[in-house]
CSV table of C-alpha atoms and ligand atoms in Angstrom, one decimal:
chain,number,residue,atom,x,y,z
A,1308,MET,CA,0.3,-0.2,-0.3
A,1309,ALA,CA,1.6,3.7,-1.1
A,1310,PHE,CA,1.7,6.1,1.5
A,1311,ASN,CA,-0.1,8.7,1.3
A,1312,LYS,CA,0.9,12.3,1.7
A,1313,THR,CA,0.0,12.6,5.7
A,1314,GLY,CA,1.9,15.6,8.0
A,1315,LEU,CA,4.5,12.2,9.1
A,1316,GLU,CA,6.0,12.0,5.2
A,1317,ASN,CA,5.8,15.6,4.7
A,1318,ASP,CA,8.2,16.2,7.6
A,1319,VAL,CA,10.4,14.0,4.7
A,1320,GLY,CA,12.8,16.3,2.7
A,1321,TYR,CA,13.6,13.2,0.0
A,1322,VAL,CA,13.6,9.2,-0.1
A,1323,LEU,CA,17.3,7.8,0.4
A,1324,LEU,CA,16.3,4.7,-0.3
A,1325,SER,CA,13.5,3.2,-1.3
A,1326,GLU,CA,11.0,0.0,-0.4
A,1327,THR,CA,12.7,-1.8,-3.3
A,1328,GLN,CA,16.0,-0.9,-3.1
A,1329,ILE,CA,15.5,-1.8,1.1
A,1330,ARG,CA,14.0,-5.4,-0.3
A,1331,GLN,CA,16.6,-5.9,-2.6
A,1332,ARG,CA,19.3,-5.5,-0.7
A,1333,VAL,CA,18.0,-7.5,2.6
A,1334,GLN,CA,17.4,-10.4,0.3
A,1335,GLU,CA,21.1,-10.0,-1.4
A,1336,LEU,CA,22.6,-9.9,2.7
A,1337,ASP,CA,20.3,-13.0,3.4
A,1338,MET,CA,21.9,-14.9,0.4
A,1339,GLN,CA,25.0,-13.8,1.7
A,1340,ILE,CA,24.7,-15.5,5.6
A,1341,THR,CA,22.6,-18.2,4.6
A,1342,ARG,CA,26.0,-19.3,2.9
A,1343,ASP,CA,28.2,-18.0,5.2
A,1344,TYR,CA,27.1,-19.8,8.3
A,1345,GLU,CA,25.2,-22.6,7.4
A,1346,GLY,CA,24.7,-25.9,9.2
A,1347,LYS,CA,25.9,-23.3,11.7
A,1348,ASN,CA,22.6,-22.6,13.4
A,1349,PRO,CA,23.7,-18.9,14.4
A,1350,LEU,CA,21.8,-16.4,17.0
A,1351,LEU,CA,20.7,-12.9,15.6
A,1352,VAL,CA,20.2,-10.5,18.5
A,1353,CYS,CA,18.4,-7.5,17.1
A,1354,VAL,CA,19.1,-4.6,18.5
A,1355,LEU,CA,16.0,-2.8,20.2
A,1356,LYS,CA,14.6,-0.8,18.6
A,1357,GLY,CA,15.6,1.1,15.9
A,1358,ALA,CA,17.0,-2.8,14.0
A,1359,VAL,CA,12.8,-3.9,14.2
A,1360,ASN,CA,12.0,-3.6,10.8
A,1361,PHE,CA,15.3,-4.8,9.1
A,1362,TYR,CA,15.9,-7.8,11.8
A,1363,SER,CA,12.0,-9.4,10.8
A,1364,ASP,CA,13.1,-8.7,7.2
A,1365,LEU,CA,16.3,-10.0,7.3
A,1366,CYS,CA,15.4,-13.4,9.7
A,1367,ARG,CA,11.8,-14.5,7.4
A,1368,ASN,CA,14.4,-14.8,4.6
A,1369,ILE,CA,17.1,-16.8,6.0
A,1370,ALA,CA,16.8,-20.2,4.5
A,1371,ASP,CA,18.6,-22.4,7.2
A,1372,TYR,CA,18.4,-22.6,11.2
A,1373,MET,CA,19.0,-20.2,13.1
A,1374,GLU,CA,17.3,-18.2,16.2
A,1375,MET,CA,16.6,-15.3,17.2
A,1376,ASP,CA,17.0,-13.2,20.9
A,1377,PHE,CA,16.9,-9.4,21.6
A,1378,ILE,CA,19.0,-6.9,23.5
A,1379,ALA,CA,18.5,-3.3,24.7
A,1380,ILE,CA,20.5,-0.3,24.6
A,1381,SER,CA,19.9,3.5,25.3
A,1382,SER,CA,23.1,5.4,24.3
A,1383,TYR,CA,22.3,9.3,26.5
A,1384,GLY,CA,22.8,12.3,24.1
A,1385,ASN,CA,21.0,13.7,22.2
A,1386,GLU,CA,19.4,13.2,18.3
A,1387,MET,CA,22.2,14.6,17.0
A,1388,LYS,CA,25.2,13.5,19.0
A,1389,HIS,CA,26.2,10.6,20.9
A,1390,SER,CA,27.8,11.1,24.7
A,1391,GLY,CA,29.9,8.0,24.9
A,1392,ILE,CA,28.1,6.7,27.6
A,1393,VAL,CA,26.3,3.6,26.6
A,1394,ARG,CA,24.0,1.5,29.6
A,1395,LEU,CA,22.7,-2.4,28.8
A,1396,ILE,CA,18.4,-2.0,29.7
A,1397,LYS,CA,17.4,-6.0,28.5
A,1398,ASP,CA,20.0,-8.3,28.1
A,1399,ILE,CA,19.6,-11.2,25.8
A,1400,ASP,CA,18.1,-14.4,26.9
A,1401,LYS,CA,20.2,-17.1,26.2
A,1402,SER,CA,23.6,-18.0,26.7
A,1403,ILE,CA,26.1,-17.3,23.7
A,1404,THR,CA,29.0,-19.6,25.0
A,1405,GLY,CA,30.1,-21.5,21.9
A,1406,ARG,CA,27.6,-20.0,19.8
A,1407,HIS,CA,27.7,-18.3,16.1
A,1408,VAL,CA,26.0,-14.8,17.2
A,1409,ILE,CA,25.3,-12.2,14.7
A,1410,ILE,CA,24.2,-8.8,16.3
A,1411,VAL,CA,21.7,-7.1,13.6
A,1412,GLU,CA,21.8,-3.1,14.1
A,1413,ASP,CA,19.9,-0.9,11.7
A,1414,ILE,CA,22.7,2.2,11.7
A,1415,MET,CA,25.9,3.1,12.7
A,1416,ASP,CA,27.2,6.1,13.5
A,1417,SER,CA,29.6,7.2,15.8
A,1418,GLY,CA,29.5,3.4,16.6
A,1419,LEU,CA,29.9,4.0,20.2
A,1420,THR,CA,27.0,1.3,20.5
A,1421,LEU,CA,28.1,-1.3,18.5
A,1422,ASN,CA,31.6,-2.0,20.6
A,1423,TYR,CA,29.8,-1.5,23.9
A,1424,MET,CA,27.6,-4.6,22.5
A,1425,THR,CA,30.8,-6.5,20.7
A,1426,ASN,CA,33.3,-6.1,23.6
A,1427,LEU,CA,29.9,-7.7,26.1
A,1428,LEU,CA,28.7,-10.1,24.1
A,1429,LYS,CA,32.5,-11.2,23.5
A,1430,THR,CA,33.2,-11.9,27.1
A,1431,ARG,CA,31.1,-14.6,26.7
A,1432,ASN,CA,33.0,-17.0,25.0
A,1433,PRO,CA,30.6,-17.5,21.7
A,1434,ALA,CA,32.9,-19.6,18.7
A,1435,SER,CA,32.1,-16.1,17.0
A,1436,LEU,CA,30.7,-12.5,16.5
A,1437,LYS,CA,30.0,-10.5,14.1
A,1438,THR,CA,27.7,-7.4,13.1
A,1439,VAL,CA,25.3,-6.6,10.1
A,1440,CYS,CA,24.1,-3.1,9.7
A,1441,LEU,CA,22.0,-1.8,7.2
A,1442,LEU,CA,23.1,1.8,7.2
A,1443,ASP,CA,26.9,2.4,7.8
A,1444,LYS,CA,27.6,6.0,8.2
A,1445,PRO,CA,31.1,5.7,8.2
A,1446,GLU,CA,32.5,10.3,8.5
A,1447,ARG,CA,30.6,10.1,12.2
A,1448,ARG,CA,32.8,7.4,13.2
A,1449,GLU,CA,34.3,8.0,16.9
A,1450,CYS,CA,35.7,4.1,17.2
A,1451,ALA,CA,37.9,1.3,15.4
A,1452,ILE,CA,34.8,-0.6,14.2
A,1453,THR,CA,33.6,-1.9,11.1
A,1454,PRO,CA,31.0,-4.1,10.2
A,1455,ASP,CA,31.1,-7.2,9.0
A,1456,TYR,CA,27.3,-7.1,7.0
A,1457,VAL,CA,26.7,-3.7,5.5
A,1458,GLY,CA,23.2,-3.0,3.4
A,1459,PHE,CA,24.4,1.0,2.4
A,1460,VAL,CA,27.0,3.1,3.3
A,1461,ILE,CA,25.4,6.6,3.7
A,1462,PRO,CA,26.1,9.9,4.0
A,1463,ASP,CA,26.2,11.7,7.3
A,1464,GLU,CA,22.2,13.3,6.5
A,1465,PHE,CA,19.6,12.8,9.4
A,1466,VAL,CA,17.6,9.6,8.4
A,1467,VAL,CA,14.2,8.1,9.2
A,1468,GLY,CA,12.2,5.4,8.8
A,1469,TYR,CA,12.3,1.5,7.9
A,1470,GLY,CA,13.0,1.5,12.0
A,1471,LEU,CA,15.0,4.8,12.4
A,1472,ASP,CA,13.5,7.4,14.1
A,1473,TYR,CA,13.4,11.4,15.6
A,1474,ALA,CA,12.3,11.6,18.5
A,1475,GLY,CA,10.1,8.4,18.8
A,1476,THR,CA,8.3,8.5,15.5
A,1477,TYR,CA,8.7,7.9,12.0
A,1478,ARG,CA,10.0,4.3,12.5
A,1479,ASN,CA,7.5,3.5,10.9
A,1480,LEU,CA,7.3,4.3,7.1
A,1481,PRO,CA,7.9,1.9,4.8
A,1482,TYR,CA,11.3,3.4,3.2
A,1483,ILE,CA,15.0,5.5,4.6
A,1484,GLY,CA,14.2,9.2,4.3
A,1485,VAL,CA,15.7,12.4,4.9
A,1486,LEU,CA,14.6,14.1,7.1
A,1487,LYS,CA,13.9,18.2,6.0
A,1488,PRO,CA,16.0,20.4,8.7
A,1489,GLU,CA,13.3,22.1,9.8
A,1490,VAL,CA,12.3,19.7,11.5
A,1491,TYR,CA,14.7,19.2,13.7
A,1492,THR,CA,15.7,22.7,14.2
A,1493,ASP,CA,12.5,24.0,15.0
A,1494,ALA,CA,12.2,21.4,17.4
A,1495,GLU,CA,15.2,22.7,19.3
B,1269,PRP,C1,20.3,4.1,17.0
B,1269,PRP,C2,20.9,2.7,16.4
B,1269,PRP,C3,21.7,2.2,17.2
B,1269,PRP,C4,22.7,3.4,17.5
B,1269,PRP,C5,24.0,3.8,16.7
B,1269,PRP,O1,19.7,3.5,18.7
B,1269,PRP,O2,19.6,2.6,16.6
B,1269,PRP,O3,22.1,1.4,17.9
B,1269,PRP,O4,21.8,4.4,17.7
B,1269,PRP,O5,25.1,4.5,17.2
B,1269,PRP,P1,26.0,4.9,17.1
B,1269,PRP,O6,26.9,4.4,16.2
B,1269,PRP,O7,26.5,6.6,17.4
B,1269,PRP,O8,26.1,4.5,18.6
B,1269,PRP,P2,18.9,4.6,19.4
B,1269,PRP,O9,20.2,4.7,20.6
B,1269,PRP,O10,18.6,6.0,19.0
B,1269,PRP,O11,17.8,3.3,20.0
B,1269,PRP,P3,16.9,3.0,19.2
B,1269,PRP,O12,17.7,2.0,18.1
B,1269,PRP,O13,15.7,2.4,19.8
B,1269,PRP,O14,16.4,3.8,18.5
């Protein structure tokens, strides 16, 4: 179903990645992950909340045994700048010792969230630990970390939709769009 030009959509300056582009890239990532993890029954860990749409689409197309788990992280700071302080809100439920684990993120910006999570999960001795990010903004990186699988490398724009939010809204847009600057500058 096509979205109407609601107030929600009028806040978007332009579409950066369409539903079709996202769907095709997720299918490619699925083929790669299915091939790389054949016979390994990986545990895919969704980082709440931004990754939910990506995670759901990714998991449903993995054509092999796999399991799901969820983690929630809170990072202090505002929408523009990461404070560098990260806190665990909800841990995964399963033991990962000896398991092949893949962390699924929507976006990597400073890299501080993913850095925190990989350091945390590594202490539990997984057989392997990799990361898949739908979006990578390398210009914003503040620590030496690179995702193992990347959907799209994007410029340093304020993106929303397909799970990504601004102040809690826009996650339900079916595509990834760039927010009009007046939306977040007027709100400051
Ligand atoms: C976003 C995103 C990543 C993190 C990336 O989460 O989902 O987890 O920021 O930023 P970083 O690379 O600078 O650490 P956010 O804290 O906005 O929470 P959300 O997933 O609930 O939207």
